[in-house]
Coordinates of C-alpha atoms in Angstrom, one line a residue:
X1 CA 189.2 134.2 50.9
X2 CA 186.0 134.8 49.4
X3 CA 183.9 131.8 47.9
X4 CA 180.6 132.2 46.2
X5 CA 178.1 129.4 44.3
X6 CA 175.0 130.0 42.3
X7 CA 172.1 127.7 43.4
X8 CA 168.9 127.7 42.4
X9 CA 169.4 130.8 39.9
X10 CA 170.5 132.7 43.1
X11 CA 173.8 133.9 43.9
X12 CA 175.6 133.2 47.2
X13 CA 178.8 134.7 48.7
X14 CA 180.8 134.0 52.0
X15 CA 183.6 136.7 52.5
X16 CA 186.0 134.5 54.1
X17 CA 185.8 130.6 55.9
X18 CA 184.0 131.8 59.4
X19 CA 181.2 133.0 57.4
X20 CA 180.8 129.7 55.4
X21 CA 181.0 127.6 58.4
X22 CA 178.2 129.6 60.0
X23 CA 176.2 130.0 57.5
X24 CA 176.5 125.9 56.7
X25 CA 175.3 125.3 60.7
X26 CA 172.1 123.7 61.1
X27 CA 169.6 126.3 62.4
X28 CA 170.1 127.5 66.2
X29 CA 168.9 130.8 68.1
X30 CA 172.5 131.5 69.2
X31 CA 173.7 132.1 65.6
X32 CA 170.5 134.4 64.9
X33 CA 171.5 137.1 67.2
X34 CA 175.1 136.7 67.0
X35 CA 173.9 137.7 63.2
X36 CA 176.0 134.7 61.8
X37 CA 173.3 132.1 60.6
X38 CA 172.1 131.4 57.1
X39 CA 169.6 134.0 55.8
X40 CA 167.2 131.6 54.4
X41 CA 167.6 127.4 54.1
X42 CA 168.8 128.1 50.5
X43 CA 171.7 129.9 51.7
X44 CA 172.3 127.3 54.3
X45 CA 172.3 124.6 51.8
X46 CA 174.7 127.0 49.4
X47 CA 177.6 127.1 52.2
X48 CA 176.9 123.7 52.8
X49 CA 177.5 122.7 49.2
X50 CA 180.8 125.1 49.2
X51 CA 181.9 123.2 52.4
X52 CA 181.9 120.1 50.7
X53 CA 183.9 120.7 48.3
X54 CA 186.4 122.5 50.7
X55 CA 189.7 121.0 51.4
X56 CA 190.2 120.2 55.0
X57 CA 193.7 121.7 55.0
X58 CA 192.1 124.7 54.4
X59 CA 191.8 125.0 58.1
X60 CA 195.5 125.0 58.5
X61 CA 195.8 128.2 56.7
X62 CA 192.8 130.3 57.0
X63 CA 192.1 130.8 60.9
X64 CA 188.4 132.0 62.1
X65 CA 190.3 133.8 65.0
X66 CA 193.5 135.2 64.3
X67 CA 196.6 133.8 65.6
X68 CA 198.3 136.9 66.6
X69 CA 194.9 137.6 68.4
X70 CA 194.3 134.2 70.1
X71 CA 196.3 132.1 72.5
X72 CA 193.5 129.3 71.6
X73 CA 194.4 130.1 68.1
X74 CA 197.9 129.4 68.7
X75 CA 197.8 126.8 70.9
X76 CA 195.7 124.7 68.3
X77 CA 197.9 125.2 65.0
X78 CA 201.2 124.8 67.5
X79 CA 200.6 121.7 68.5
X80 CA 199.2 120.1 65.4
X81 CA 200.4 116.7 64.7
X82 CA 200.9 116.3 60.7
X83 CA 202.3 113.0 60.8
X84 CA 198.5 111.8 62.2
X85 CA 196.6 114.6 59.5
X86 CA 198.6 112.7 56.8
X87 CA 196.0 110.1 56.4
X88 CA 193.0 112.5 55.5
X89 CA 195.6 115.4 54.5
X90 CA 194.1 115.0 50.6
X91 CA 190.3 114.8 51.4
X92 CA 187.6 117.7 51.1
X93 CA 185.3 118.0 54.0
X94 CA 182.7 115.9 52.7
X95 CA 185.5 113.1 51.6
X96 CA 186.3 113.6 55.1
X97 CA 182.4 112.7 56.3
X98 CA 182.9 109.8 54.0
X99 CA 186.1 108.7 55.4
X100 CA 184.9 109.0 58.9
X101 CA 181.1 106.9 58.2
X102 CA 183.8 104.0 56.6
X103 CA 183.4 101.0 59.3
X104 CA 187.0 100.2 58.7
X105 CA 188.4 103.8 59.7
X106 CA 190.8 104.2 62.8
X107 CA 188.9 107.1 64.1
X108 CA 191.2 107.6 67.7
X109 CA 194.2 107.8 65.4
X110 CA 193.2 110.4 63.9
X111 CA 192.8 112.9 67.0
X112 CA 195.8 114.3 67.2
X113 CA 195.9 115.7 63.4
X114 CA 192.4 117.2 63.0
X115 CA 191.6 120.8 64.1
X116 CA 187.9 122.2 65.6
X117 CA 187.8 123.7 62.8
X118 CA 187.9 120.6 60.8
X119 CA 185.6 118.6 62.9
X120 CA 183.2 121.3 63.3
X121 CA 183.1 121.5 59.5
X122 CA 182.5 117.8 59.3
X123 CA 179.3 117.6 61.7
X124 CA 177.7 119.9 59.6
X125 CA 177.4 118.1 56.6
X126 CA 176.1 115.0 59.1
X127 CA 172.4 113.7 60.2
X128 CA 172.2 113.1 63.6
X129 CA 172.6 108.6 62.8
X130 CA 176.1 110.0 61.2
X131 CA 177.1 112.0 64.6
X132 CA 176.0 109.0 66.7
X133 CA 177.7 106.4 64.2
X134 CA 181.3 107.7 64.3
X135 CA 181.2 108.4 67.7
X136 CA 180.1 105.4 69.0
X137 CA 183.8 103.7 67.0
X138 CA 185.7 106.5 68.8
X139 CA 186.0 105.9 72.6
X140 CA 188.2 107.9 74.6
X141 CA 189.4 106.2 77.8
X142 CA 191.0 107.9 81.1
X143 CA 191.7 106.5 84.3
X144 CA 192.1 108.6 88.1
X145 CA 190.5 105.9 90.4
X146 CA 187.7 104.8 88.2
X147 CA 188.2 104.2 84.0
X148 CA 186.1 105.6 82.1
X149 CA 185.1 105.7 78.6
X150 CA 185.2 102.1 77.4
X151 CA 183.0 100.3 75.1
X152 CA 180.0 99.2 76.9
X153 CA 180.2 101.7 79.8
X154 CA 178.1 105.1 80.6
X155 CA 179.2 106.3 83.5
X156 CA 177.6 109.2 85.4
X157 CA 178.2 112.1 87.8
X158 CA 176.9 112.2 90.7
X159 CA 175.5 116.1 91.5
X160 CA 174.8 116.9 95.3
X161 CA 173.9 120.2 94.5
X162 CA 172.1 122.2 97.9
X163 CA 171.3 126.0 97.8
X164 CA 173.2 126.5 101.2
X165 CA 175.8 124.1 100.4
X166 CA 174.0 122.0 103.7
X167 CA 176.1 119.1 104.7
X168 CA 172.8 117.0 105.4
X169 CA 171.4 117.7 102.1
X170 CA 174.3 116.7 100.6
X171 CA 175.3 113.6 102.2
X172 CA 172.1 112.7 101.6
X173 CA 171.9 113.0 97.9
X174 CA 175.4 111.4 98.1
X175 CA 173.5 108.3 99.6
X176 CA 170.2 108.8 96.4
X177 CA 172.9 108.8 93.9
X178 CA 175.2 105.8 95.3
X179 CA 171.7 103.5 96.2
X180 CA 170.9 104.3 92.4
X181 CA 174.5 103.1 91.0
X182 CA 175.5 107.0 90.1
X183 CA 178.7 108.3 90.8
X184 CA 181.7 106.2 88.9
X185 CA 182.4 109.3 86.7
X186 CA 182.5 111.8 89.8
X187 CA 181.0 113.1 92.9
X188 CA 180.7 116.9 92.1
X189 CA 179.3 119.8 93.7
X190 CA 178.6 123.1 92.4
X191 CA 179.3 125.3 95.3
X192 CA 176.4 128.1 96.6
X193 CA 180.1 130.0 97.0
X194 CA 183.6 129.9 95.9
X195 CA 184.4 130.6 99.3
X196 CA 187.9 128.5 99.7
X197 CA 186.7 127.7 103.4
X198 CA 183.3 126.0 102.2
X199 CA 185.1 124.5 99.5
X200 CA 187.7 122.8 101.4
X201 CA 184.6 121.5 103.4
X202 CA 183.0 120.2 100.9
X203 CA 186.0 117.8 99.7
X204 CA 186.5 116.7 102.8
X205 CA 182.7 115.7 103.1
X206 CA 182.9 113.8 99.9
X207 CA 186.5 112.5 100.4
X208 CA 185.3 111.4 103.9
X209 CA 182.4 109.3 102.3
X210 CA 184.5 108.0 99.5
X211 CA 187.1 106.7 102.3
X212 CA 184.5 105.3 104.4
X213 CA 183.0 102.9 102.0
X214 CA 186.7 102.8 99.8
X215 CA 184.5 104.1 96.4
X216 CA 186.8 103.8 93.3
X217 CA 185.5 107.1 92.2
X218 CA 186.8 110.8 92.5
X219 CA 185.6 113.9 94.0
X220 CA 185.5 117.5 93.0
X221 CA 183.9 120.5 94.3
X222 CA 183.7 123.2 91.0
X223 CA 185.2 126.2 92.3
X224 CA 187.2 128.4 90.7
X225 CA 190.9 127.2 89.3
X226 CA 192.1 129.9 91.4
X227 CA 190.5 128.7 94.5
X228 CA 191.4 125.1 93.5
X229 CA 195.9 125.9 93.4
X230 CA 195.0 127.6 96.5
X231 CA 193.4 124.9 98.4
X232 CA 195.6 122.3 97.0
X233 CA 198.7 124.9 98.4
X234 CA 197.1 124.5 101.8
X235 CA 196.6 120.4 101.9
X236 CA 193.0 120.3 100.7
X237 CA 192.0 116.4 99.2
X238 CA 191.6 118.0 95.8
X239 CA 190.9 114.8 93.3
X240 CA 190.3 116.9 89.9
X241 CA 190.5 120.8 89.5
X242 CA 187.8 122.1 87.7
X243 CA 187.1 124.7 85.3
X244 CA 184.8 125.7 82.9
X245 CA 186.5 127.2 78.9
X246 CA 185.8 128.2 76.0
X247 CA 187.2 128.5 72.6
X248 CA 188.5 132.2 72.3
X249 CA 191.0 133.9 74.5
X250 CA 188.8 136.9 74.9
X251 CA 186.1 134.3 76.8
X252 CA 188.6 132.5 78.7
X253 CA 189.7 135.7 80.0
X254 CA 186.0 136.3 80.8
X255 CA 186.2 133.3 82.9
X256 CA 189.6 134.5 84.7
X257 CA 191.7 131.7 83.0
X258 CA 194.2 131.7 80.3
X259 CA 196.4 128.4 79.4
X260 CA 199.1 129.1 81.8
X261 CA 196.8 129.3 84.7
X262 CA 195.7 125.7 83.4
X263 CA 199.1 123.9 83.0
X264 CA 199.6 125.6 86.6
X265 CA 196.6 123.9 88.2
X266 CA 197.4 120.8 86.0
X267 CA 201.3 120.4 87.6
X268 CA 199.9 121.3 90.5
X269 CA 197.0 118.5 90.5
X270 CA 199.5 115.7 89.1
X271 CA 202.0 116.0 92.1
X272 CA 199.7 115.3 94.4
X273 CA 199.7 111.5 92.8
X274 CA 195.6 110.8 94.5
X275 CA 195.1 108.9 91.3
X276 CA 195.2 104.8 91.8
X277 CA 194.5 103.9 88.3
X278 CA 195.4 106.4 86.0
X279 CA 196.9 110.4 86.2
X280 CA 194.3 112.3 84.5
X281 CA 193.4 115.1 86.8
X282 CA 191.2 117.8 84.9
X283 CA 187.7 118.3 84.7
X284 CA 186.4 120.7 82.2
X285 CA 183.0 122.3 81.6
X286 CA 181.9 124.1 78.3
X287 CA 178.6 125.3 76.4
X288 CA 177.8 126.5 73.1
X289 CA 177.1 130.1 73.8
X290 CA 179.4 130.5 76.0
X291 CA 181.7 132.6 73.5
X292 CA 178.5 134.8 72.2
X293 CA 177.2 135.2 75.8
X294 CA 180.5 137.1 76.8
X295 CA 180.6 139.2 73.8
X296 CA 183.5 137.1 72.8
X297 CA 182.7 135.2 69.5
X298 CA 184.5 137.0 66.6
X299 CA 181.7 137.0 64.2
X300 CA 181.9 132.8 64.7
X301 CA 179.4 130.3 65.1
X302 CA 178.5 128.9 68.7
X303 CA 179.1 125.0 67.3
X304 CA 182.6 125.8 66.0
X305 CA 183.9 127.9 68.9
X306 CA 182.6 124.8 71.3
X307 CA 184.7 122.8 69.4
X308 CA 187.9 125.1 69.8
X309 CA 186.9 124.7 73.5
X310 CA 187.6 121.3 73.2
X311 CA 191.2 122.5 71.9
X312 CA 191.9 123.7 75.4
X313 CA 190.2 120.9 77.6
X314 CA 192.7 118.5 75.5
X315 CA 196.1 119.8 75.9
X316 CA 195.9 119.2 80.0
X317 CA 194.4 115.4 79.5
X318 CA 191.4 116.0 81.6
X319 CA 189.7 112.9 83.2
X320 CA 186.9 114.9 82.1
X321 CA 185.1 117.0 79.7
X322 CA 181.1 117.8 79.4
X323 CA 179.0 120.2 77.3
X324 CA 176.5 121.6 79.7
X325 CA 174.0 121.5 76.3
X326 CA 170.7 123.0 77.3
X327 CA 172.2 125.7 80.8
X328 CA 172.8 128.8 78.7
X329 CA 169.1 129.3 77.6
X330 CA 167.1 129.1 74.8
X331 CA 169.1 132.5 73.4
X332 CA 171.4 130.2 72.2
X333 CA 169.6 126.8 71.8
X334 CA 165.9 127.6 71.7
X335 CA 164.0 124.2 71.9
X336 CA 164.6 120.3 72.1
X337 CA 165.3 120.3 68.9
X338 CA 168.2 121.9 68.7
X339 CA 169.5 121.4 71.9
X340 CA 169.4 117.3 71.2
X341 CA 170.9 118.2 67.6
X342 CA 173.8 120.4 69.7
X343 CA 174.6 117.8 72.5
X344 CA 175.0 115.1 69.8
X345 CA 177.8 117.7 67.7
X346 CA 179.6 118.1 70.9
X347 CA 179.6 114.7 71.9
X348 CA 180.9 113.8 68.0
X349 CA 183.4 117.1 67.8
X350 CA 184.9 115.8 71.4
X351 CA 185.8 112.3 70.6
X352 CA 187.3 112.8 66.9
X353 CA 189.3 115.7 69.1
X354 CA 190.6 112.5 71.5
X355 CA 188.3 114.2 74.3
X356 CA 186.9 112.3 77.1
X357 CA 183.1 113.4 76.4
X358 CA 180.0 113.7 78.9
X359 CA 177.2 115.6 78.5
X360 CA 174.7 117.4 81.0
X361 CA 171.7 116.6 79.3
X362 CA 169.5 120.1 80.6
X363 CA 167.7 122.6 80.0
X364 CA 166.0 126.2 81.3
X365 CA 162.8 126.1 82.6
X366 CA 162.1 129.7 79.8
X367 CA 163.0 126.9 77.3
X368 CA 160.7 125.2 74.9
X369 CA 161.7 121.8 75.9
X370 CA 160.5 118.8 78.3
X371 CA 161.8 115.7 79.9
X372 CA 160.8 113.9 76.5
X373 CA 163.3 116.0 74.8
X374 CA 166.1 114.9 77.8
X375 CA 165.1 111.4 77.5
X376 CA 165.4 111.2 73.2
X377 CA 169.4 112.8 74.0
X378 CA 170.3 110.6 76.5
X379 CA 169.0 107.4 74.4
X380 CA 170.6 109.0 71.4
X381 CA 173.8 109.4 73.5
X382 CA 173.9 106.3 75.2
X383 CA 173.9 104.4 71.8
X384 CA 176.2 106.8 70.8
X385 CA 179.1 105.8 73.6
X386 CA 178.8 108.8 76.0
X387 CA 181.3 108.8 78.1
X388 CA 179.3 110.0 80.9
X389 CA 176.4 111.6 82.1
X390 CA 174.9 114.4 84.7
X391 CA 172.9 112.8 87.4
X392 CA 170.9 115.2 90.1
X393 CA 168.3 114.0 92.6
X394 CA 164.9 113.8 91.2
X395 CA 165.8 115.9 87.9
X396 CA 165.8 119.3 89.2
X397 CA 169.0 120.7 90.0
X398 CA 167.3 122.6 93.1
X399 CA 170.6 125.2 93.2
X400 CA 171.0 125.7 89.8
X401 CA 167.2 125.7 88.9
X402 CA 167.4 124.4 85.5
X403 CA 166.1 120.3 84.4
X404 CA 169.1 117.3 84.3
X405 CA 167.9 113.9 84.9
X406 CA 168.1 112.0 87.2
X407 CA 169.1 109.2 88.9
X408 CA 166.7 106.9 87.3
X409 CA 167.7 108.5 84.1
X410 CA 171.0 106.3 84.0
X411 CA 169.3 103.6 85.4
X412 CA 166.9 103.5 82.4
X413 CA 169.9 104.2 79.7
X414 CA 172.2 101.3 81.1
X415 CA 169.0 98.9 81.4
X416 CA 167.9 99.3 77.8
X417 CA 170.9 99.9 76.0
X418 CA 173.2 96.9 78.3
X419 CA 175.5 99.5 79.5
X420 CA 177.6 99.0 82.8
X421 CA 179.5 101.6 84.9
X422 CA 182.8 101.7 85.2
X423 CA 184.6 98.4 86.0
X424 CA 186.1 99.6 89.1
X425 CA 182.9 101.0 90.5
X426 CA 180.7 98.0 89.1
X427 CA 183.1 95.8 91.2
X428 CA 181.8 97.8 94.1
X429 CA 178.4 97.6 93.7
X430 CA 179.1 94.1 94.0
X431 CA 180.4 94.0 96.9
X432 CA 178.0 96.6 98.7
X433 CA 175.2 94.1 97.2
X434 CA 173.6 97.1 95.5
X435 CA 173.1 95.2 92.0
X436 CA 171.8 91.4 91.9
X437 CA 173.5 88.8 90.0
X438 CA 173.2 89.9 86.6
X439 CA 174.2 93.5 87.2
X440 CA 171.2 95.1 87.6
X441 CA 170.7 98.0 90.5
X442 CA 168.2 96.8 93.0
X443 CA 165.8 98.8 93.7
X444 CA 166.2 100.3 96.9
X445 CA 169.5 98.0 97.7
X446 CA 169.6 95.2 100.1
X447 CA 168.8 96.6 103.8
X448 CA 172.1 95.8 105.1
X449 CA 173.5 98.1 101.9
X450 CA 171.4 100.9 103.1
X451 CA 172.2 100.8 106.8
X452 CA 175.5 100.5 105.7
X453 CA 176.0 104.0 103.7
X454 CA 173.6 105.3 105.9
X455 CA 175.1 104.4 109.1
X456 CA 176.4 107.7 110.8
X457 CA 176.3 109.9 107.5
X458 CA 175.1 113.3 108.8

């Protein structure tokens, strides 16, 4: 449906509701040479203004993807829950953004009846205080060995990545990680290969560790789904199964999935029952671009297809879900800027979706950002009740080649904003004397801590 405004003495017109949401996005590099952005800051402002005043069912019955065209499409408006849209079922998108800033609003209830599409919508009428605001009042717990996202926590993941997939190098940023408190949200490698052989080595390396010093925490190597039911076929000590989506079918098919192969890996995962807290058993990865990058966007913005990504990660109850902001390249997000403004949407469109929410707080090195960027979005996401965080040794993901933080990153975020890990693995720091008596990570841990995790790890 076309919708048009006059503003300023100018007319503006948006053919149908994928152009208005792109042309209402806050400025990004992705959306410039997809050829989907707002033409000028007045235009922006114009589909902003239309938005609005846009009814939020609106999204029920105009699709940005087709539904005949897109099992993503499908899946979303299939499983739709109107009994929890009911509540907001009358509101515009900006009475929606005022309904959501309300301190009094059950924001978790909510999950189950809103649509990417809608909360995409939503975070771009907001500042970057209104993104961090409502998603700081909209945790999203899950449980395996360790529970994550409650009030109060930030956990991390722990990220032995090593070029050659080195057993030394990797215990031994194993060992960096656990001395610095990181690892409650996972211990996960990004294999050199997706060689099933190496990757069955790898688990049992970390799942060896993890047994040794009997870490409530969970393990995952991040090979391919595929490689993942076939391991698991053969006995591997698969924790989570892993896979990176996105929010069209056309660029989950450019990833070799589609939502069978998913709810395949997912039965798969649950039977073998290696959770002692909780069941949740996925781990997905996803970044805006991702869609655009694979020449698989359908004329839509990069923010709103991340959220339909989200879509996906939901309907298998994942343990786990991060936006790897910054990897892509600046193509797609150009600077700090826009990379902080991006991780805070995702982190916001995630939660109202009832998604368990990390963020790898990165970037390229051909990117016009800094570690003063990567230190303003994890403070911004730490007040804002990130579930978890990317941890690699020293910063610099070293198989990867692009900037995370580190180790002392989280240290830093749980110091100054009174965050803890995750109860289990708090409890263990304890009792490995790693943290003194008011919680705090000592800084190398006791020397009986260190000969103990270091005691025969090769």
């Amino acid at each position: 449906m076309i919708r048009q405004i006059t503003l300023g003495g100018r007319g503006h017109r948006f053919p149908d509701v994928a152009a208005l949401l792109a042309a209402a996005t806050p400025e990004r590099s992705g959306d410039v040479l997809a050829g989907v952005a707002a033409s000028s800051e007045q235009e922006r402002v114009a589909a902003q203004t239309l938005l609005a005043d846009l009814p939020l069912s609106t999204f029920l019955d105009e699709q940005v993807v087709p539904y005949e065209d897109d099992e993503v499409t499908r899946l979303i408006l299939d499983t739709h829950d109107a009994a929890a849209f009911a509540p907001v079922a009358s509101l515009t998108v900006g009475g929606f953004r005022d309904h959501l800033l309300a301190p009094a609003t059950d924001t978790c209830a909510l999950a189950p009846g809103l649509t990417p599409e809608m909360v995409a919508a939503v975070s771009k009428l907001m500042r970057v205080q209104d993104l961090v605001a409502v998603a700081r009042r909209t945790p999203v717990v899950t449980a395996f060995r360790s529970t994550l996202g409650l009030p109060g926590t930030m956990a991390t993941r722990l990220q032995p990545n090593h070029p050659t997939d080195d057993p030394t190098g990797v215990t031994a940023s194993i060992v960096d990680g656990l001395l610095m408190g990181c690892g409650d949200a996972v211990i996960g490698i990004n294999p050199a290969t997706d060689s099933p052989n190496r990757t069955v080595d790898l688990l049992h390396l970390i799942d060896d560790v993890r047994q040794r010093y009997a870490i409530p925490t969970q393990s995952c190597v991040l090979a391919h789904v595929t490689t993942s039911i076939e391991i698991m076929g053969r006995g591997a000590p698969v924790d989570l199964v892993f896979q990176s989506v996105a929010g069209t079918e056309a660029a989950n098919t450019g990833f070799g999935v589609t939502l069978g192969l998913l709810r395949e890996a997912h039965d798969a995962a649950l039977a073998l029952g290696r959770g002692t807290v909780g069941t949740n058993c996925m781990y997905f990865e996803t970044g805006q671009g991702s869609a655009l990058s694979a020449d698989a966007h359908h004329g839509v913005d990069q923010q709103t297809l991340e959220a339909r990504a989200y879509a996906v990660a939901r309907a298998f109850d994942p343990l786990l879900v991060n936006t790897v902001v910054g990897f892509i390249g600046p193509e797609y997000l150009y600077d700090g800027k826009q990379i902080a403004r991006a991780g805070l949407e995702d982190h916001f469109c995630g939660k109202l979706l009832g998604v368990p929410m990390g963020v790898d707080v990165c970037y390229t090195n051909h990117a016009e950002a800094d570690a003063d960027d990567t230190d303003t979005l994890l403070t911004l996401l730490g007040v804002a009740g990130c579930s978890f965080v990317i941890c690699v040794p020293g910063g610099d993901d070293v198989m990867l080649h692009y900037q995370s933080l580190s180790f002392h990153d989280a240290l830093y975020a749980r110091q100054v904003l009174g965050l803890s890990p995750a109860p289990e693995f708090a409890a263990w720091l304890e009792r490995m004397e790693l943290v003194d008596g008011s919680g705090r990570v000592r800084e190398l841990g006791t020397e009986s801590a260190v000969r103990a995790l270091t005691a025969g790890l090769a």
